[in-house]
PDB file of C-alpha atoms in Angstrom:
ATOM      1  CA  UNK A   1     -23.636  24.327   2.245  1.00  0.00           C
ATOM      2  CA  UNK A   2     -23.788  22.664  -1.115  1.00  0.00           C
ATOM      3  CA  UNK A   3     -21.744  19.100  -1.842  1.00  0.00           C
ATOM      4  CA  UNK A   4     -21.663  16.661  -4.055  1.00  0.00           C
ATOM      5  CA  UNK A   5     -21.301  12.623  -3.236  1.00  0.00           C
ATOM      6  CA  UNK A   6     -18.696  10.291  -4.265  1.00  0.00           C
ATOM      7  CA  UNK A   7     -19.264   6.582  -3.371  1.00  0.00           C
ATOM      8  CA  UNK A   8     -17.075   3.236  -5.004  1.00  0.00           C
ATOM      9  CA  UNK A   9     -17.176  -0.202  -3.771  1.00  0.00           C
ATOM     10  CA  UNK A  10     -14.687  -0.886  -1.562  1.00  0.00           C
ATOM     11  CA  UNK A  11     -12.948  -4.094  -0.160  1.00  0.00           C
ATOM     12  CA  UNK A  12     -11.881  -3.303   3.498  1.00  0.00           C
ATOM     13  CA  UNK A  13      -9.798  -5.072   5.976  1.00  0.00           C
ATOM     14  CA  UNK A  14     -10.729  -8.879   6.671  1.00  0.00           C
ATOM     15  CA  UNK A  15     -12.718  -8.826   3.062  1.00  0.00           C
ATOM     16  CA  UNK A  16     -15.756  -7.103   3.844  1.00  0.00           C
ATOM     17  CA  UNK A  17     -17.351  -5.146   0.894  1.00  0.00           C
ATOM     18  CA  UNK A  18     -18.689  -1.848   1.403  1.00  0.00           C
ATOM     19  CA  UNK A  19     -20.938  -1.112  -1.133  1.00  0.00           C
ATOM     20  CA  UNK A  20     -22.086   1.810  -3.193  1.00  0.00           C
ATOM     21  CA  UNK A  21     -25.542   1.200  -1.794  1.00  0.00           C
ATOM     22  CA  UNK A  22     -24.606   1.446   1.715  1.00  0.00           C
ATOM     23  CA  UNK A  23     -22.198   4.357   1.087  1.00  0.00           C
ATOM     24  CA  UNK A  24     -25.149   6.597  -0.529  1.00  0.00           C
ATOM     25  CA  UNK A  25     -27.187   5.425   2.302  1.00  0.00           C
ATOM     26  CA  UNK A  26     -24.507   6.514   5.005  1.00  0.00           C
ATOM     27  CA  UNK A  27     -24.017   9.900   2.861  1.00  0.00           C
ATOM     28  CA  UNK A  28     -27.626  10.732   2.993  1.00  0.00           C
ATOM     29  CA  UNK A  29     -28.040  10.122   6.653  1.00  0.00           C
ATOM     30  CA  UNK A  30     -24.851  12.691   7.084  1.00  0.00           C
ATOM     31  CA  UNK A  31     -25.741  15.098   5.253  1.00  0.00           C
ATOM     32  CA  UNK A  32     -29.481  15.532   6.342  1.00  0.00           C
ATOM     33  CA  UNK A  33     -27.746  15.869   9.922  1.00  0.00           C
ATOM     34  CA  UNK A  34     -25.277  18.333   8.909  1.00  0.00           C
ATOM     35  CA  UNK A  35     -27.526  20.508   6.797  1.00  0.00           C
ATOM     36  CA  UNK A  36     -25.706  19.705   3.339  1.00  0.00           C
ATOM     37  CA  UNK A  37     -27.254  20.165   0.248  1.00  0.00           C
ATOM     38  CA  UNK A  38     -25.894  17.256  -2.241  1.00  0.00           C
ATOM     39  CA  UNK A  39     -26.198  18.604  -5.693  1.00  0.00           C
ATOM     40  CA  UNK A  40     -24.848  15.671  -7.448  1.00  0.00           C
ATOM     41  CA  UNK A  41     -24.109  12.031  -6.750  1.00  0.00           C
ATOM     42  CA  UNK A  42     -20.796  10.559  -8.612  1.00  0.00           C
ATOM     43  CA  UNK A  43     -19.530   7.016  -8.579  1.00  0.00           C
ATOM     44  CA  UNK A  44     -16.879   4.182  -9.667  1.00  0.00           C
ATOM     45  CA  UNK A  45     -17.565   0.807  -9.964  1.00  0.00           C
ATOM     46  CA  UNK A  46     -13.693   0.169  -9.606  1.00  0.00           C
ATOM     47  CA  UNK A  47     -11.207   1.688  -7.479  1.00  0.00           C
ATOM     48  CA  UNK A  48      -7.528   2.358  -9.150  1.00  0.00           C
ATOM     49  CA  UNK A  49      -4.545   3.886  -7.521  1.00  0.00           C
ATOM     50  CA  UNK A  50      -4.657   6.923  -8.980  1.00  0.00           C
ATOM     51  CA  UNK A  51      -7.913   8.249  -8.292  1.00  0.00           C
ATOM     52  CA  UNK A  52      -7.990  10.823 -10.920  1.00  0.00           C
ATOM     53  CA  UNK A  53      -8.178   8.122 -13.430  1.00  0.00           C
ATOM     54  CA  UNK A  54     -11.398   7.145 -12.274  1.00  0.00           C
ATOM     55  CA  UNK A  55     -14.501   8.261 -14.762  1.00  0.00           C
ATOM     56  CA  UNK A  56     -16.664   8.969 -11.864  1.00  0.00           C
ATOM     57  CA  UNK A  57     -13.627  11.298 -10.312  1.00  0.00           C
ATOM     58  CA  UNK A  58     -13.044  12.716 -13.473  1.00  0.00           C
ATOM     59  CA  UNK A  59     -16.904  13.860 -13.576  1.00  0.00           C
ATOM     60  CA  UNK A  60     -16.530  15.064 -10.335  1.00  0.00           C
ATOM     61  CA  UNK A  61     -13.862  17.558 -10.963  1.00  0.00           C
ATOM     62  CA  UNK A  62     -15.460  18.883 -13.881  1.00  0.00           C
ATOM     63  CA  UNK A  63     -19.062  19.655 -12.774  1.00  0.00           C
ATOM     64  CA  UNK A  64     -19.660  22.921 -13.413  1.00  0.00           C
ATOM     65  CA  UNK A  65     -22.237  23.825 -10.676  1.00  0.00           C
ATOM     66  CA  UNK A  66     -20.684  25.311  -7.798  1.00  0.00           C
ATOM     67  CA  UNK A  67     -19.977  23.201  -4.278  1.00  0.00           C
ATOM     68  CA  UNK A  68     -17.995  23.376  -1.275  1.00  0.00           C
ATOM     69  CA  UNK A  69     -17.293  19.849  -0.548  1.00  0.00           C
ATOM     70  CA  UNK A  70     -17.023  16.607  -1.925  1.00  0.00           C
ATOM     71  CA  UNK A  71     -18.378  13.930   0.607  1.00  0.00           C
ATOM     72  CA  UNK A  72     -17.445  10.535   0.853  1.00  0.00           C
ATOM     73  CA  UNK A  73     -18.822   8.096   3.375  1.00  0.00           C
ATOM     74  CA  UNK A  74     -14.614   7.021   4.116  1.00  0.00           C
ATOM     75  CA  UNK A  75     -11.426   8.000   2.671  1.00  0.00           C
ATOM     76  CA  UNK A  76     -10.229   4.497   1.527  1.00  0.00           C
ATOM     77  CA  UNK A  77     -12.750   4.804  -1.423  1.00  0.00           C
ATOM     78  CA  UNK A  78     -10.293   7.239  -3.061  1.00  0.00           C
ATOM     79  CA  UNK A  79      -7.081   5.762  -2.091  1.00  0.00           C
ATOM     80  CA  UNK A  80      -5.253   3.568   0.528  1.00  0.00           C
ATOM     81  CA  UNK A  81      -2.398   6.053   1.423  1.00  0.00           C
ATOM     82  CA  UNK A  82      -1.684   9.998   1.578  1.00  0.00           C
ATOM     83  CA  UNK A  83       0.793   9.396  -1.703  1.00  0.00           C
ATOM     84  CA  UNK A  84      -2.368   8.155  -3.838  1.00  0.00           C
ATOM     85  CA  UNK A  85      -4.695  10.898  -2.226  1.00  0.00           C
ATOM     86  CA  UNK A  86      -2.180  13.767  -2.736  1.00  0.00           C
ATOM     87  CA  UNK A  87      -2.971  14.262  -6.643  1.00  0.00           C
ATOM     88  CA  UNK A  88      -6.478  14.701  -5.543  1.00  0.00           C
ATOM     89  CA  UNK A  89      -6.370  16.957  -2.998  1.00  0.00           C
ATOM     90  CA  UNK A  90      -4.077  19.232  -4.675  1.00  0.00           C
ATOM     91  CA  UNK A  91      -6.436  19.246  -7.259  1.00  0.00           C
ATOM     92  CA  UNK A  92      -9.469  19.822  -5.010  1.00  0.00           C
ATOM     93  CA  UNK A  93      -7.030  22.732  -3.374  1.00  0.00           C
ATOM     94  CA  UNK A  94      -7.038  24.186  -7.108  1.00  0.00           C
ATOM     95  CA  UNK A  95     -10.749  24.422  -7.268  1.00  0.00           C
ATOM     96  CA  UNK A  96     -11.499  25.526  -3.622  1.00  0.00           C
ATOM     97  CA  UNK A  97     -13.269  22.539  -2.614  1.00  0.00           C
ATOM     98  CA  UNK A  98     -12.699  20.667   0.360  1.00  0.00           C
ATOM     99  CA  UNK A  99     -13.083  16.970   1.174  1.00  0.00           C
ATOM    100  CA  UNK A 100     -15.482  15.643   3.926  1.00  0.00           C
ATOM    101  CA  UNK A 101     -15.594  12.200   5.171  1.00  0.00           C
ATOM    102  CA  UNK A 102     -18.676  10.603   7.246  1.00  0.00           C
ATOM    103  CA  UNK A 103     -16.254   8.413   9.096  1.00  0.00           C
ATOM    104  CA  UNK A 104     -13.396  10.618  10.716  1.00  0.00           C
ATOM    105  CA  UNK A 105     -11.785   7.613  12.494  1.00  0.00           C
ATOM    106  CA  UNK A 106      -8.586   6.734  10.510  1.00  0.00           C
ATOM    107  CA  UNK A 107      -5.345   8.854   9.982  1.00  0.00           C
ATOM    108  CA  UNK A 108      -6.392   9.534   6.142  1.00  0.00           C
ATOM    109  CA  UNK A 109      -9.726  11.014   7.316  1.00  0.00           C
ATOM    110  CA  UNK A 110      -8.149  13.041  10.551  1.00  0.00           C
ATOM    111  CA  UNK A 111      -5.513  14.484   7.592  1.00  0.00           C
ATOM    112  CA  UNK A 112      -8.319  15.652   5.371  1.00  0.00           C
ATOM    113  CA  UNK A 113      -9.941  17.199   8.594  1.00  0.00           C
ATOM    114  CA  UNK A 114      -6.437  19.265   9.411  1.00  0.00           C
ATOM    115  CA  UNK A 115      -6.435  20.263   5.651  1.00  0.00           C
ATOM    116  CA  UNK A 116      -9.742  22.102   6.371  1.00  0.00           C
ATOM    117  CA  UNK A 117      -9.906  23.800   9.669  1.00  0.00           C
ATOM    118  CA  UNK A 118     -13.422  24.319   9.071  1.00  0.00           C
ATOM    119  CA  UNK A 119     -14.531  20.591   9.832  1.00  0.00           C
ATOM    120  CA  UNK A 120     -15.103  19.987  13.630  1.00  0.00           C
ATOM    121  CA  UNK A 121     -12.034  18.123  15.548  1.00  0.00           C
ATOM    122  CA  UNK A 122     -14.610  15.277  16.820  1.00  0.00           C
ATOM    123  CA  UNK A 123     -14.382  12.370  14.823  1.00  0.00           C
ATOM    124  CA  UNK A 124     -17.685  11.812  13.449  1.00  0.00           C
ATOM    125  CA  UNK A 125     -18.526   7.923  13.610  1.00  0.00           C
ATOM    126  CA  UNK A 126     -21.026   6.133  11.120  1.00  0.00           C
ATOM    127  CA  UNK A 127     -20.705   2.587  11.210  1.00  0.00           C
ATOM    128  CA  UNK A 128     -21.472   0.505   7.709  1.00  0.00           C
ATOM    129  CA  UNK A 129     -21.754  -3.366   8.215  1.00  0.00           C
ATOM    130  CA  UNK A 130     -20.012  -4.774   5.373  1.00  0.00           C
ATOM    131  CA  UNK A 131     -20.206  -8.167   4.122  1.00  0.00           C
ATOM    132  CA  UNK A 132     -17.959 -11.309   3.571  1.00  0.00           C
ATOM    133  CA  UNK A 133     -16.043 -11.969   0.535  1.00  0.00           C
ATOM    134  CA  UNK A 134     -15.762 -15.547  -0.210  1.00  0.00           C
ATOM    135  CA  UNK A 135     -11.681 -16.110  -0.400  1.00  0.00           C
ATOM    136  CA  UNK A 136     -10.256 -17.029  -4.078  1.00  0.00           C
ATOM    137  CA  UNK A 137      -9.115 -20.890  -4.291  1.00  0.00           C
ATOM    138  CA  UNK A 138      -5.471 -19.905  -5.271  1.00  0.00           C
ATOM    139  CA  UNK A 139      -4.077 -16.762  -4.117  1.00  0.00           C
ATOM    140  CA  UNK A 140      -1.880 -15.437  -6.819  1.00  0.00           C
ATOM    141  CA  UNK A 141       1.609 -14.359  -5.654  1.00  0.00           C
ATOM    142  CA  UNK A 142       3.144 -14.232  -9.426  1.00  0.00           C
ATOM    143  CA  UNK A 143       3.543 -10.600  -9.701  1.00  0.00           C
ATOM    144  CA  UNK A 144       5.343 -10.494  -6.362  1.00  0.00           C
ATOM    145  CA  UNK A 145       8.246 -13.211  -7.745  1.00  0.00           C
ATOM    146  CA  UNK A 146      10.341 -10.932  -9.760  1.00  0.00           C
ATOM    147  CA  UNK A 147      11.231  -9.224  -6.342  1.00  0.00           C
ATOM    148  CA  UNK A 148      12.445 -12.438  -4.598  1.00  0.00           C
ATOM    149  CA  UNK A 149      14.640 -13.697  -7.489  1.00  0.00           C
TER     150      UNK A 149
END
């Protein structure tokens, strides 16, 4: 099975950062365990709400070599909600490619597994340690004030 892989630095719940290097290591191990050949790696340094706006995602979608899957370490690198993921998933459907997360414990990963019946039902867990990010000295809520006035 041939795939492309996608990574993006991600801040997880509680301020834990899961960086691209750790994701790359986990994806390489996952691919080796599941006999998946990774033909190309794509990465973005920053996340955006719409994954289709990211340069790495645009390059991934325009990749000319044949592939059946897009591997990501966890779905959260692409979006935090089904609404954010939907345009990306529709684009994958259009080109006939499935999205496969290496970590399959959250509702978004299970959604992707349901979309592609060929993926195993049993979750595949790949624990990746994160590291703490210092909290900012001052939190900025100015953008929320407009909803309170």
